[in-house]
PDB file of C-alpha atoms in Angstrom:
ATOM      1  CA  MET A   1       0.000   0.000   0.000  1.00 42.00           C
ATOM      2  CA  LYS A   2       2.863   2.360   0.704  1.00 39.00           C
ATOM      3  CA  LYS A   3       4.262   1.743  -2.781  1.00 40.00           C
ATOM      4  CA  ALA A   4       0.843   2.420  -4.297  1.00 44.00           C
ATOM      5  CA  ARG A   5       0.525   5.653  -2.365  1.00 43.00           C
ATOM      6  CA  GLY A   6       4.041   6.664  -3.439  1.00 46.00           C
ATOM      7  CA  PHE A   7       3.294   5.906  -7.083  1.00 40.00           C
ATOM      8  CA  THR A   8       0.026   7.853  -6.833  1.00 41.00           C
ATOM      9  CA  SER A   9       1.841  10.863  -5.368  1.00 42.00           C
ATOM     10  CA  ILE A  10       4.425  10.849  -8.159  1.00 38.00           C
ATOM     11  CA  LEU A  11       1.685  10.508 -10.779  1.00 37.00           C
ATOM     12  CA  LEU A  12      -0.260  13.429  -9.311  1.00 39.00           C
ATOM     13  CA  LEU A  13       2.907  15.539  -9.249  1.00 38.00           C
ATOM     14  CA  LEU A  14       3.628  14.780 -12.911  1.00 38.00           C
ATOM     15  CA  LEU A  15       0.052  15.630 -13.873  1.00 37.00           C
ATOM     16  CA  ALA A  16       0.246  18.913 -11.979  1.00 40.00           C
ATOM     17  CA  MET A  17       3.517  19.838 -13.688  1.00 37.00           C
ATOM     18  CA  THR A  18       2.027  18.989 -17.080  1.00 34.00           C
ATOM     19  CA  ALA A  19      -1.000  21.138 -16.358  1.00 35.00           C
ATOM     20  CA  ILE A  20       1.248  24.065 -15.421  1.00 32.00           C
ATOM     21  CA  LEU A  21       3.251  23.697 -18.627  1.00 31.00           C
ATOM     22  CA  PHE A  22       0.171  23.568 -20.828  1.00 29.00           C
ATOM     23  CA  THR A  23      -1.467  26.467 -18.988  1.00 30.00           C
ATOM     24  CA  GLY A  24       1.677  28.544 -19.548  1.00 29.00           C
ATOM     25  CA  CYS A  25       1.672  27.756 -23.273  1.00 29.00           C
ATOM     26  CA  GLU A  26      -1.999  28.567 -23.539  1.00 34.00           C
ATOM     27  CA  ASP A  27      -1.464  31.896 -21.788  1.00 41.00           C
ATOM     28  CA  ASP A  28       1.337  32.783 -24.233  1.00 45.00           C
ATOM     29  CA  ASP A  29      -1.166  32.333 -27.053  1.00 43.00           C
ATOM     30  CA  GLY A  30      -3.902  34.356 -25.391  1.00 42.00           C
ATOM     31  CA  GLY A  31      -5.702  31.515 -23.621  1.00 46.00           C
ATOM     32  CA  SER A  32      -8.854  31.555 -21.546  1.00 53.00           C
ATOM     33  CA  ASP A  33      -6.979  32.555 -18.355  1.00 75.00           C
ATOM     34  CA  VAL A  34      -6.172  36.015 -19.737  1.00 87.00           C
ATOM     35  CA  VAL A  35      -8.028  38.791 -17.881  1.00 95.00           C
ATOM     36  CA  GLN A  36     -10.439  40.714 -20.111  1.00 97.00           C
ATOM     37  CA  LEU A  37     -10.152  44.484 -20.322  1.00 98.00           C
ATOM     38  CA  GLU A  38     -13.331  46.478 -19.840  1.00 97.00           C
ATOM     39  CA  ARG A  39     -14.511  48.102 -23.060  1.00 98.00           C
ATOM     40  CA  ILE A  40     -16.014  51.456 -22.064  1.00 98.00           C
ATOM     41  CA  GLU A  41     -16.814  52.966 -25.484  1.00 98.00           C
ATOM     42  CA  SER A  42     -17.200  51.892 -29.100  1.00 98.00           C
ATOM     43  CA  TYR A  43     -17.517  54.282 -32.054  1.00 98.00           C
ATOM     44  CA  PRO A  44     -18.222  53.570 -35.746  1.00 98.00           C
ATOM     45  CA  LEU A  45     -15.612  54.816 -38.203  1.00 98.00           C
ATOM     46  CA  SER A  46     -16.342  56.083 -41.712  1.00 97.00           C
ATOM     47  CA  ILE A  47     -12.989  54.660 -42.782  1.00 97.00           C
ATOM     48  CA  ALA A  48     -12.491  51.614 -44.960  1.00 94.00           C
ATOM     49  CA  GLU A  49     -10.447  48.975 -43.121  1.00 95.00           C
ATOM     50  CA  PRO A  50      -8.676  51.166 -40.533  1.00 96.00           C
ATOM     51  CA  SER A  51      -5.242  49.768 -39.784  1.00 94.00           C
ATOM     52  CA  GLY A  52      -2.726  51.327 -37.419  1.00 95.00           C
ATOM     53  CA  LEU A  53      -3.232  54.005 -34.773  1.00 98.00           C
ATOM     54  CA  THR A  54      -1.158  56.790 -33.220  1.00 98.00           C
ATOM     55  CA  TRP A  55      -1.534  59.991 -31.186  1.00 97.00           C
ATOM     56  CA  ASP A  56      -0.044  63.422 -31.852  1.00 97.00           C
ATOM     57  CA  GLY A  57      -0.585  64.738 -28.316  1.00 96.00           C
ATOM     58  CA  GLU A  58      -4.035  66.089 -29.152  1.00 97.00           C
ATOM     59  CA  LYS A  59      -5.846  63.784 -31.589  1.00 98.00           C
ATOM     60  CA  LEU A  60      -5.646  60.287 -33.035  1.00 98.00           C
ATOM     61  CA  TRP A  61      -4.413  59.210 -36.464  1.00 98.00           C
ATOM     62  CA  THR A  62      -5.178  56.075 -38.459  1.00 98.00           C
ATOM     63  CA  VAL A  63      -4.769  54.774 -42.006  1.00 97.00           C
ATOM     64  CA  SER A  64      -6.924  52.836 -44.437  1.00 95.00           C
ATOM     65  CA  ASP A  65      -5.344  49.741 -45.942  1.00 90.00           C
ATOM     66  CA  GLU A  66      -7.968  49.846 -48.701  1.00 90.00           C
ATOM     67  CA  ASP A  67      -7.749  53.367 -50.169  1.00 91.00           C
ATOM     68  CA  GLY A  68      -4.310  54.611 -49.023  1.00 91.00           C
ATOM     69  CA  LEU A  69      -5.723  57.552 -47.078  1.00 95.00           C
ATOM     70  CA  VAL A  70      -4.369  58.909 -43.791  1.00 97.00           C
ATOM     71  CA  TYR A  71      -6.928  60.231 -41.303  1.00 98.00           C
ATOM     72  CA  ARG A  72      -6.765  62.491 -38.271  1.00 98.00           C
ATOM     73  CA  ILE A  73      -9.711  61.634 -36.033  1.00 98.00           C
ATOM     74  CA  ASP A  74     -11.232  62.745 -32.765  1.00 98.00           C
ATOM     75  CA  PHE A  75     -11.570  60.408 -29.797  1.00 98.00           C
ATOM     76  CA  ASP A  76     -15.144  59.607 -30.819  1.00 98.00           C
ATOM     77  CA  GLY A  77     -14.077  58.596 -34.335  1.00 98.00           C
ATOM     78  CA  THR A  78     -15.049  61.860 -36.042  1.00 98.00           C
ATOM     79  CA  ILE A  79     -12.826  62.520 -39.087  1.00 98.00           C
ATOM     80  CA  LEU A  80     -11.055  65.882 -38.777  1.00 98.00           C
ATOM     81  CA  HIS A  81      -9.097  65.770 -42.038  1.00 95.00           C
ATOM     82  CA  SER A  82      -7.369  63.321 -44.348  1.00 96.00           C
ATOM     83  CA  PHE A  83      -4.815  63.127 -47.150  1.00 95.00           C
ATOM     84  CA  ASP A  84      -4.013  60.632 -49.876  1.00 93.00           C
ATOM     85  CA  THR A  85      -0.717  58.764 -50.208  1.00 90.00           C
ATOM     86  CA  SER A  86      -1.628  56.601 -53.224  1.00 84.00           C
ATOM     87  CA  ALA A  87      -0.079  53.741 -51.246  1.00 85.00           C
ATOM     88  CA  ILE A  88      -1.447  50.222 -51.432  1.00 83.00           C
ATOM     89  CA  ASP A  89      -2.224  48.339 -48.222  1.00 89.00           C
ATOM     90  CA  LEU A  90      -1.095  50.762 -45.520  1.00 93.00           C
ATOM     91  CA  GLU A  91      -0.691  48.917 -42.221  1.00 94.00           C
ATOM     92  CA  GLY A  92       1.076  51.124 -39.674  1.00 95.00           C
ATOM     93  CA  ILE A  93       1.292  54.744 -38.583  1.00 97.00           C
ATOM     94  CA  SER A  94       3.316  56.587 -35.944  1.00 97.00           C
ATOM     95  CA  TYR A  95       3.683  60.227 -34.964  1.00 97.00           C
ATOM     96  CA  ASP A  96       7.188  61.731 -34.963  1.00 94.00           C
ATOM     97  CA  LEU A  97       7.259  64.328 -32.186  1.00 93.00           C
ATOM     98  CA  GLU A  98      10.728  65.602 -33.111  1.00 90.00           C
ATOM     99  CA  ALA A  99       9.866  66.405 -36.730  1.00 91.00           C
ATOM    100  CA  ASN A 100       6.100  66.893 -36.220  1.00 94.00           C
ATOM    101  CA  ARG A 101       5.455  64.459 -39.069  1.00 93.00           C
ATOM    102  CA  ILE A 102       3.815  61.099 -39.663  1.00 94.00           C
ATOM    103  CA  TRP A 103       5.568  57.806 -40.357  1.00 93.00           C
ATOM    104  CA  LEU A 104       3.708  55.212 -42.440  1.00 94.00           C
ATOM    105  CA  LEU A 105       4.307  51.542 -43.228  1.00 92.00           C
ATOM    106  CA  ASP A 106       2.788  49.371 -45.928  1.00 90.00           C
ATOM    107  CA  GLU A 107       2.462  45.597 -45.813  1.00 87.00           C
ATOM    108  CA  GLU A 108       5.475  45.027 -48.056  1.00 83.00           C
ATOM    109  CA  GLY A 109       7.787  46.950 -45.737  1.00 85.00           C
ATOM    110  CA  PHE A 110       7.967  50.369 -47.406  1.00 86.00           C
ATOM    111  CA  VAL A 111       8.426  53.156 -44.830  1.00 89.00           C
ATOM    112  CA  MET A 112       7.295  56.703 -45.634  1.00 89.00           C
ATOM    113  CA  GLN A 113       7.279  60.047 -43.863  1.00 90.00           C
ATOM    114  CA  TYR A 114       4.747  62.803 -44.574  1.00 92.00           C
ATOM    115  CA  GLY A 115       3.822  66.189 -43.194  1.00 92.00           C
ATOM    116  CA  LEU A 116       0.637  66.377 -41.129  1.00 93.00           C
ATOM    117  CA  ASN A 117      -1.363  67.776 -44.030  1.00 90.00           C
ATOM    118  CA  GLY A 118       0.112  65.411 -46.582  1.00 89.00           C
ATOM    119  CA  GLU A 119       2.547  68.062 -47.756  1.00 83.00           C
ATOM    120  CA  GLY A 120       6.024  66.915 -48.643  1.00 74.00           C
ATOM    121  CA  PHE A 121       6.952  63.308 -49.158  1.00 73.00           C
ATOM    122  CA  TYR A 122       9.980  63.622 -46.904  1.00 71.00           C
ATOM    123  CA  TYR A 123      11.237  60.084 -46.863  1.00 71.00           C
ATOM    124  CA  GLY A 124      10.684  56.685 -48.381  1.00 75.00           C
ATOM    125  CA  LYS A 125      12.620  53.446 -48.132  1.00 77.00           C
ATOM    126  CA  ASN A 126      11.979  49.736 -48.502  1.00 76.00           C
ATOM    127  CA  LEU A 127      13.046  47.772 -45.429  1.00 72.00           C
ATOM    128  CA  VAL A 128      13.665  44.508 -47.239  1.00 63.00           C
ATOM    129  CA  PRO A 129      14.131  45.108 -50.988  1.00 52.00           C
ATOM    130  CA  GLY A 130      13.679  41.982 -53.050  1.00 46.00           C
ATOM    131  CA  GLN A 131      12.128  40.027 -50.184  1.00 47.00           C
ATOM    132  CA  ASN A 132       8.655  41.519 -49.953  1.00 48.00           C
ATOM    133  CA  ASP A 133       6.889  38.239 -50.670  1.00 52.00           C
ATOM    134  CA  GLU A 134       8.420  36.782 -47.511  1.00 55.00           C
ATOM    135  CA  HIS A 135       7.067  39.396 -45.125  1.00 59.00           C
ATOM    136  CA  SER A 136       3.753  40.695 -43.910  1.00 81.00           C
ATOM    137  CA  PHE A 137       4.518  43.904 -42.037  1.00 88.00           C
ATOM    138  CA  GLU A 138       1.739  45.040 -39.716  1.00 90.00           C
ATOM    139  CA  GLY A 139       2.948  47.279 -36.891  1.00 93.00           C
ATOM    140  CA  LEU A 140       4.986  50.486 -36.779  1.00 95.00           C
ATOM    141  CA  CYS A 141       6.081  52.886 -34.084  1.00 96.00           C
ATOM    142  CA  TYR A 142       8.732  55.598 -33.995  1.00 95.00           C
ATOM    143  CA  HIS A 143      10.534  56.857 -30.901  1.00 95.00           C
ATOM    144  CA  ASP A 144      13.979  58.131 -29.934  1.00 92.00           C
ATOM    145  CA  SER A 145      15.181  58.020 -33.576  1.00 91.00           C
ATOM    146  CA  LEU A 146      14.208  54.351 -33.829  1.00 92.00           C
ATOM    147  CA  ILE A 147      11.808  52.907 -36.377  1.00 92.00           C
ATOM    148  CA  VAL A 148      10.229  49.767 -34.902  1.00 94.00           C
ATOM    149  CA  VAL A 149       8.234  47.335 -37.052  1.00 92.00           C
ATOM    150  CA  THR A 150       6.700  43.893 -36.586  1.00 90.00           C
ATOM    151  CA  SER A 151       5.788  41.100 -38.999  1.00 81.00           C
ATOM    152  CA  LYS A 152       2.959  38.563 -38.837  1.00 80.00           C
ATOM    153  CA  ILE A 153       4.844  35.840 -40.683  1.00 80.00           C
ATOM    154  CA  GLU A 154       7.115  33.451 -38.772  1.00 82.00           C
ATOM    155  CA  PRO A 155       9.665  33.851 -37.408  1.00 82.00           C
ATOM    156  CA  TYR A 156       7.851  36.594 -35.501  1.00 89.00           C
ATOM    157  CA  GLU A 157      10.289  39.422 -34.850  1.00 89.00           C
ATOM    158  CA  LEU A 158      10.566  42.980 -33.679  1.00 92.00           C
ATOM    159  CA  LEU A 159      12.817  44.918 -36.049  1.00 89.00           C
ATOM    160  CA  LYS A 160      14.522  48.110 -34.880  1.00 92.00           C
ATOM    161  CA  ILE A 161      16.124  50.491 -37.369  1.00 89.00           C
ATOM    162  CA  GLU A 162      18.280  53.531 -36.613  1.00 89.00           C
ATOM    163  CA  PHE A 163      16.692  56.377 -38.555  1.00 82.00           C
ATOM    164  CA  ASP A 164      19.881  58.418 -39.098  1.00 81.00           C
ATOM    165  CA  SER A 165      21.851  55.576 -40.681  1.00 81.00           C
ATOM    166  CA  PHE A 166      18.972  53.195 -41.414  1.00 79.00           C
ATOM    167  CA  ASP A 167      21.061  50.392 -39.919  1.00 83.00           C
ATOM    168  CA  PHE A 168      19.179  47.397 -38.565  1.00 84.00           C
ATOM    169  CA  LEU A 169      19.781  46.440 -34.960  1.00 88.00           C
ATOM    170  CA  ASP A 170      19.697  42.753 -34.038  1.00 88.00           C
ATOM    171  CA  PRO A 171      16.138  41.422 -34.540  1.00 88.00           C
ATOM    172  CA  ILE A 172      14.311  40.535 -31.343  1.00 93.00           C
ATOM    173  CA  PRO A 173      12.280  37.304 -31.460  1.00 92.00           C
ATOM    174  CA  LEU A 174       8.599  37.353 -30.509  1.00 92.00           C
ATOM    175  CA  SER A 175       6.556  34.337 -29.454  1.00 89.00           C
ATOM    176  CA  PHE A 176       3.334  35.622 -31.032  1.00 89.00           C
ATOM    177  CA  PRO A 177       2.097  37.426 -34.174  1.00 91.00           C
ATOM    178  CA  THR A 178       1.302  41.116 -33.792  1.00 93.00           C
ATOM    179  CA  SER A 179      -1.024  43.344 -35.782  1.00 94.00           C
ATOM    180  CA  GLY A 180      -0.296  46.641 -34.035  1.00 96.00           C
ATOM    181  CA  ILE A 181       2.298  48.243 -31.770  1.00 97.00           C
ATOM    182  CA  CYS A 182       2.904  51.455 -29.846  1.00 98.00           C
ATOM    183  CA  TYR A 183       5.708  52.627 -27.561  1.00 97.00           C
ATOM    184  CA  SER A 184       4.770  52.593 -23.883  1.00 97.00           C
ATOM    185  CA  GLY A 185       6.999  55.517 -22.925  1.00 95.00           C
ATOM    186  CA  ILE A 186       9.230  53.214 -20.873  1.00 96.00           C
ATOM    187  CA  GLU A 187      12.576  52.197 -22.371  1.00 95.00           C
ATOM    188  CA  LYS A 188      12.406  48.957 -24.387  1.00 96.00           C
ATOM    189  CA  THR A 189       8.735  48.497 -23.539  1.00 97.00           C
ATOM    190  CA  TYR A 190       5.814  48.364 -25.977  1.00 98.00           C
ATOM    191  CA  TYR A 191       2.111  47.656 -26.129  1.00 98.00           C
ATOM    192  CA  MET A 192       1.257  45.125 -28.828  1.00 97.00           C
ATOM    193  CA  ILE A 193      -2.025  43.692 -30.061  1.00 96.00           C
ATOM    194  CA  SER A 194      -2.757  40.455 -31.884  1.00 95.00           C
ATOM    195  CA  ASP A 195      -5.677  40.045 -34.251  1.00 93.00           C
ATOM    196  CA  GLU A 196      -5.252  36.261 -34.133  1.00 92.00           C
ATOM    197  CA  ASN A 197      -6.080  35.895 -30.443  1.00 92.00           C
ATOM    198  CA  GLN A 198      -7.623  39.294 -29.531  1.00 96.00           C
ATOM    199  CA  THR A 199      -5.092  40.222 -26.875  1.00 97.00           C
ATOM    200  CA  LEU A 200      -3.208  43.304 -25.727  1.00 98.00           C
ATOM    201  CA  CYS A 201       0.282  42.710 -24.383  1.00 97.00           C
ATOM    202  CA  LEU A 202       2.683  44.926 -22.452  1.00 98.00           C
ATOM    203  CA  TRP A 203       6.028  43.601 -23.627  1.00 97.00           C
ATOM    204  CA  HIS A 204       9.660  44.262 -22.736  1.00 97.00           C
ATOM    205  CA  GLU A 205      12.597  43.466 -25.026  1.00 95.00           C
ATOM    206  CA  GLU A 206      14.465  41.574 -22.320  1.00 94.00           C
ATOM    207  CA  GLN A 207      11.743  40.456 -19.901  1.00 95.00           C
ATOM    208  CA  GLY A 208       9.213  39.369 -22.509  1.00 95.00           C
ATOM    209  CA  THR A 209       5.521  39.577 -21.642  1.00 94.00           C
ATOM    210  CA  MET A 210       4.959  41.717 -18.558  1.00 96.00           C
ATOM    211  CA  GLU A 211       1.155  41.912 -18.725  1.00 97.00           C
ATOM    212  CA  LYS A 212      -1.477  40.460 -21.040  1.00 97.00           C
ATOM    213  CA  TRP A 213      -5.185  41.188 -21.362  1.00 98.00           C
ATOM    214  CA  GLY A 214      -8.008  40.005 -23.572  1.00 98.00           C
ATOM    215  CA  ILE A 215     -10.005  42.484 -25.678  1.00 98.00           C
ATOM    216  CA  GLN A 216     -13.381  42.222 -27.408  1.00 96.00           C
ATOM    217  CA  THR A 217     -12.212  43.814 -30.670  1.00 97.00           C
ATOM    218  CA  GLN A 218     -12.546  41.106 -33.318  1.00 95.00           C
ATOM    219  CA  ASP A 219      -9.940  42.346 -35.793  1.00 96.00           C
ATOM    220  CA  PRO A 220      -7.596  44.751 -33.963  1.00 97.00           C
ATOM    221  CA  GLU A 221      -5.125  46.392 -36.342  1.00 96.00           C
ATOM    222  CA  GLY A 222      -3.913  49.459 -34.460  1.00 97.00           C
ATOM    223  CA  VAL A 223      -3.406  50.472 -30.826  1.00 98.00           C
ATOM    224  CA  VAL A 224      -2.353  53.491 -28.811  1.00 98.00           C
ATOM    225  CA  VAL A 225      -2.347  53.780 -25.005  1.00 98.00           C
ATOM    226  CA  ILE A 226      -2.879  57.185 -23.385  1.00 98.00           C
ATOM    227  CA  ASN A 227      -2.657  57.132 -19.593  1.00 96.00           C
ATOM    228  CA  ASP A 228      -5.124  54.393 -18.593  1.00 97.00           C
ATOM    229  CA  ARG A 229      -7.105  54.426 -21.855  1.00 98.00           C
ATOM    230  CA  VAL A 230      -6.466  51.941 -24.654  1.00 98.00           C
ATOM    231  CA  TYR A 231      -7.674  52.895 -28.144  1.00 98.00           C
ATOM    232  CA  VAL A 232      -7.989  50.127 -30.728  1.00 98.00           C
ATOM    233  CA  VAL A 233      -9.197  50.210 -34.336  1.00 98.00           C
ATOM    234  CA  ASP A 234     -11.114  47.245 -35.757  1.00 97.00           C
ATOM    235  CA  ASP A 235     -10.167  46.581 -39.385  1.00 95.00           C
ATOM    236  CA  SER A 236     -13.127  44.433 -40.439  1.00 95.00           C
ATOM    237  CA  GLU A 237     -15.872  46.229 -38.496  1.00 96.00           C
ATOM    238  CA  ASN A 238     -14.651  49.819 -39.090  1.00 96.00           C
ATOM    239  CA  ARG A 239     -14.765  50.741 -35.437  1.00 97.00           C
ATOM    240  CA  LEU A 240     -12.824  52.534 -32.692  1.00 98.00           C
ATOM    241  CA  ASP A 241     -12.955  50.734 -29.340  1.00 98.00           C
ATOM    242  CA  VAL A 242     -11.875  52.246 -26.020  1.00 98.00           C
ATOM    243  CA  TYR A 243     -10.723  50.168 -23.060  1.00 98.00           C
ATOM    244  CA  ILE A 244      -9.560  51.030 -19.577  1.00 98.00           C
ATOM    245  CA  LEU A 245      -6.436  49.524 -18.051  1.00 96.00           C
ATOM    246  CA  PRO A 246      -6.869  48.031 -14.567  1.00 92.00           C
TER     247      PRO A 246
END
C-alpha cells in the first residue's frame, strides 16, 4: 500500500507539472486565463479597413489599408481631415514628435514620412528590398530616432532600425504574431495587439511579456495607449474601441 501511495503521489505531481506547462503555453497564445479588459466605449468609423493608430498629443491618427488615405480623427471617431498617399495596403502609422510628421508603413515593408497635411513626401525606403513576398509587415512605431516594425509571418520578430543611418539592430524574437504596436513611454517596452487571439500585451525586449489582457475587438489592427485608456481600431468592423487599463 505504501508503494501504491508513493506511485500515486508521483503521478499526481507529474500531472500537476504537465498542467502548469500547458497552462503557460496557452497563456502565451492568449488563452482563456487572460483577464479581459473592460470596453467602455465603441464608435463607428467612416474609414475603410482602418489599420494602425497613433496619437499626436491632441488627436488620433489612423490609415486605411484599402484606399491609401491617412486620417486624423477625434476620440469619438469623427474625421477631422485626411490626405491621400496613393499607397497600397497601408498597415502602420506613428507620430514623430521631433519632426512633427507622420511615419507610415505598408504591408510590403515600405516606410514613408509625410507632413501632417500630406505636404512633402519627406522620406521613403523599402526595409527589405527583393524580399517583400516573404514578409507581412503590420505594426509600426517611432521613438527616440528608432523605427520599430513587426511582422505577422514566422519567425515573428521585432525589427529596430536607426533612422539616421537606417542600420538594422539585431532582430528581437517574438513568441506571437502582432497586428499593431505602440511605444509605452518606458525604455524597451511596448504595447502590442494580436488580431489572431484578440489580446493586448505589455512587452519588454528583455523580460518578454509583462502583462497580457483580452479584448473584445474582433480584428484589432492598431493600438495606442494614453494614460489608462487603450484605443484600438477594428479593421473588419470599421470601429474605434476604447478600453480602460486596470
